[in-house]
Amino acid sequence: MAGGGGVTSGSGKNYPGKFTSKVFFTCIVAASGGLIFGYDLGISGGVTSMDSFLEKFFPKVYRKEISVKPSDDQYCKFDSQTLTLFTSSLYLAALLSSMTASRITRGLGRRMTMMLGGLFFAIGAVINGFAENVLMLIIGRVLLGFGIGFANQSVPIYLSEIAPFKYRGAMNIMFQLSITIGILIANLLNYFTAKIEGGWGWRLSLGGAVVPGLVFFFGCFFLTDSPNSLLERNKFEEAKVQLQKIRGIDNVEEEFNDLAKASEAAKLVQNPWREILTRKYRPQLIFAVLIPLFQQLTGMNVFVFYAPVLFKSMGFGNSASLMSALITSVVNFFATLVSIATVDKYGRRTLFLEGGLQMLLCQFVMTVSIASKFGTSGNPGELPLWFSMLVVIAMCVYIAGFAWSWGPLGWLVPSEIFPLEIRSAAQSITVAVNMIFTFCIAQVFTTMLCNLKFGLFIFFAVCVVGMSIFIYKFLPETKGVPIEEMTTVWKNHPRWSKYFVQKDLSCEMGKL
Ligand code: BGC
């Protein structure tokens, strides 16, 4: 592995150490937690567009779908709250479980939380694979949701804690890369299972989730906890040995002392949930809420969940719809690699802003083209090839923009900006907000499409403008800053420095 050497960070710290193969493999195994999230994100859209699945569990939607003629309003043919409840029940469960997970990550460590995540997910997958009625489907999905809540709460912070600060961005984005792999595998599987004779292919798609669940669960046996988490639980010796191993050197004094200091400060905090509401954490709290909210308001999940449904609504055939969904997930995967290669070089702010601009341009193209063909009646007539190509290309460029900006940074930035004492609680807030809005998008999308028609894309475009301005004005750059030194970037930011004045004064008084 390449040697990292000593690097001076944005905060002036210089920790020696190498980029070891141990840290690399640890990050890969932990990041596989993203597989379960991605698999689920990718599988439900395809399954809910399979006729045999609809006929068995949602016969009303099925009858409506087959009775829609090409001349009817295509925007509204999938509008059913029960169907969307199937997709979105999981996100509600994930939201609740991420709150519990914060206690477990703090008390029992990141690793234990990750293991539980894998286990819940695998059990949920089995129940879904054998489902005979809607209740079984929902119970299965709730368990999957618990799995995802636990994993998303613990994996991003674990990765940010383990990685050498110089490579923290790239290592953390392995989580997002796994999400995109999960989505890709799910779409690929759907493409084939949809063709299985006898209409039981959906069982394979839903039950197949057991594989990523078990991969993640068993992978965790090969991990040790992060030094930060070990210190948090008073395991000093073990923390030091672990730090020496992952940094590949014996002399880890400086970094270890800083981690130990951060951990001592963290122990003074009895109740992180109350603490996070105090004024001194206001800047971080604002980002814990807004980053995941904005990530969802980019509109990306409309494509992730409903690409097949969306393409079908636009008159593409069954197989063409799943195929287009497959293409978009390949783009999602490759574009995430770009983010890995650039995030620690150009920084988080540059990627956020470039990605935002790119998404905006594509939303504009999609709005104009869909409006010109479908109008407000939703009846497109014959769709020419150039039209389909244009929509698919615009969608791919949009997805690439998301995949190297808001996708990975939506998980990376929250996981690195919080001090240890509130890190677990704050990450739970991030996961919860992410899940609430993933739920909202999943739940209201088909209704929004039915009512807003092509205006749906205008809605998301306006959101993208707002969030880009917010990032430009308020997000401090966090690249190259050691995780336990992060408070300095807030203190030095013109907009946020005032929140730290009080703290400094009290420190001064303490010294007196
Ligand atoms: C988001 C998901 C999204 C996925 C797409 C993730 O970062 O949290 O909501 O579906 O990226 O790749």
PDB file of C-alpha atoms and ligand atoms in Angstrom, residues 37 41 176 179-180 183 295-296 300-301 304 332 402 406-408 411 434 438, ligand 1:
ATOM      1  CA  PHE A  37     -29.180  -0.228   1.893  1.00  0.00           C
ATOM      2  CA  LEU A  41     -33.268   0.905  -2.618  1.00  0.00           C
ATOM      3  CA  GLN A 176     -21.723   5.069  -0.923  1.00  0.00           C
ATOM      4  CA  ILE A 179     -24.812   1.479  -1.908  1.00  0.00           C
ATOM      5  CA  THR A 180     -24.478   1.881  -5.664  1.00  0.00           C
ATOM      6  CA  ILE A 183     -28.626  -0.857  -6.302  1.00  0.00           C
ATOM      7  CA  GLN A 295     -29.871  15.057  -0.301  1.00  0.00           C
ATOM      8  CA  GLN A 296     -33.402  13.751  -0.627  1.00  0.00           C
ATOM      9  CA  MET A 300     -32.549  11.294  -6.920  1.00  0.00           C
ATOM     10  CA  ASN A 301     -34.720   8.683  -5.279  1.00  0.00           C
ATOM     11  CA  VAL A 304     -33.819   5.021  -7.840  1.00  0.00           C
ATOM     12  CA  ASN A 332     -24.393   5.740 -10.552  1.00  0.00           C
ATOM     13  CA  PHE A 402     -25.648  13.251  -7.815  1.00  0.00           C
ATOM     14  CA  TRP A 406     -24.837  14.818  -2.795  1.00  0.00           C
ATOM     15  CA  GLY A 407     -24.886  11.001  -2.813  1.00  0.00           C
ATOM     16  CA  PRO A 408     -21.576  10.316  -1.066  1.00  0.00           C
ATOM     17  CA  TRP A 411     -23.102  10.565   4.326  1.00  0.00           C
ATOM     18  CA  ASN A 434     -32.632  10.922   5.647  1.00  0.00           C
ATOM     19  CA  THR A 438     -36.729   9.046   1.715  1.00  0.00           C
TER      20      THR A 438
HETATM   21  C1  BGC B   1     -28.932   8.107  -0.670  1.00  0.00           C
HETATM   22  C2  BGC B   1     -30.058   7.284  -1.181  1.00  0.00           C
HETATM   23  C3  BGC B   1     -29.944   7.141  -2.677  1.00  0.00           C
HETATM   24  C4  BGC B   1     -28.592   6.612  -3.068  1.00  0.00           C
HETATM   25  C5  BGC B   1     -28.423   6.558  -4.562  1.00  0.00           C
HETATM   26  C6  BGC B   1     -27.640   7.508  -1.108  1.00  0.00           C
HETATM   27  O1  BGC B   1     -26.600   8.296  -0.656  1.00  0.00           O
HETATM   28  O2  BGC B   1     -29.014   8.210   0.738  1.00  0.00           O
HETATM   29  O3  BGC B   1     -31.254   7.856  -0.779  1.00  0.00           O
HETATM   30  O4  BGC B   1     -30.912   6.282  -3.153  1.00  0.00           O
HETATM   31  O5  BGC B   1     -27.588   7.409  -2.519  1.00  0.00           O
HETATM   32  O6  BGC B   1     -27.175   6.126  -4.945  1.00  0.00           O
END
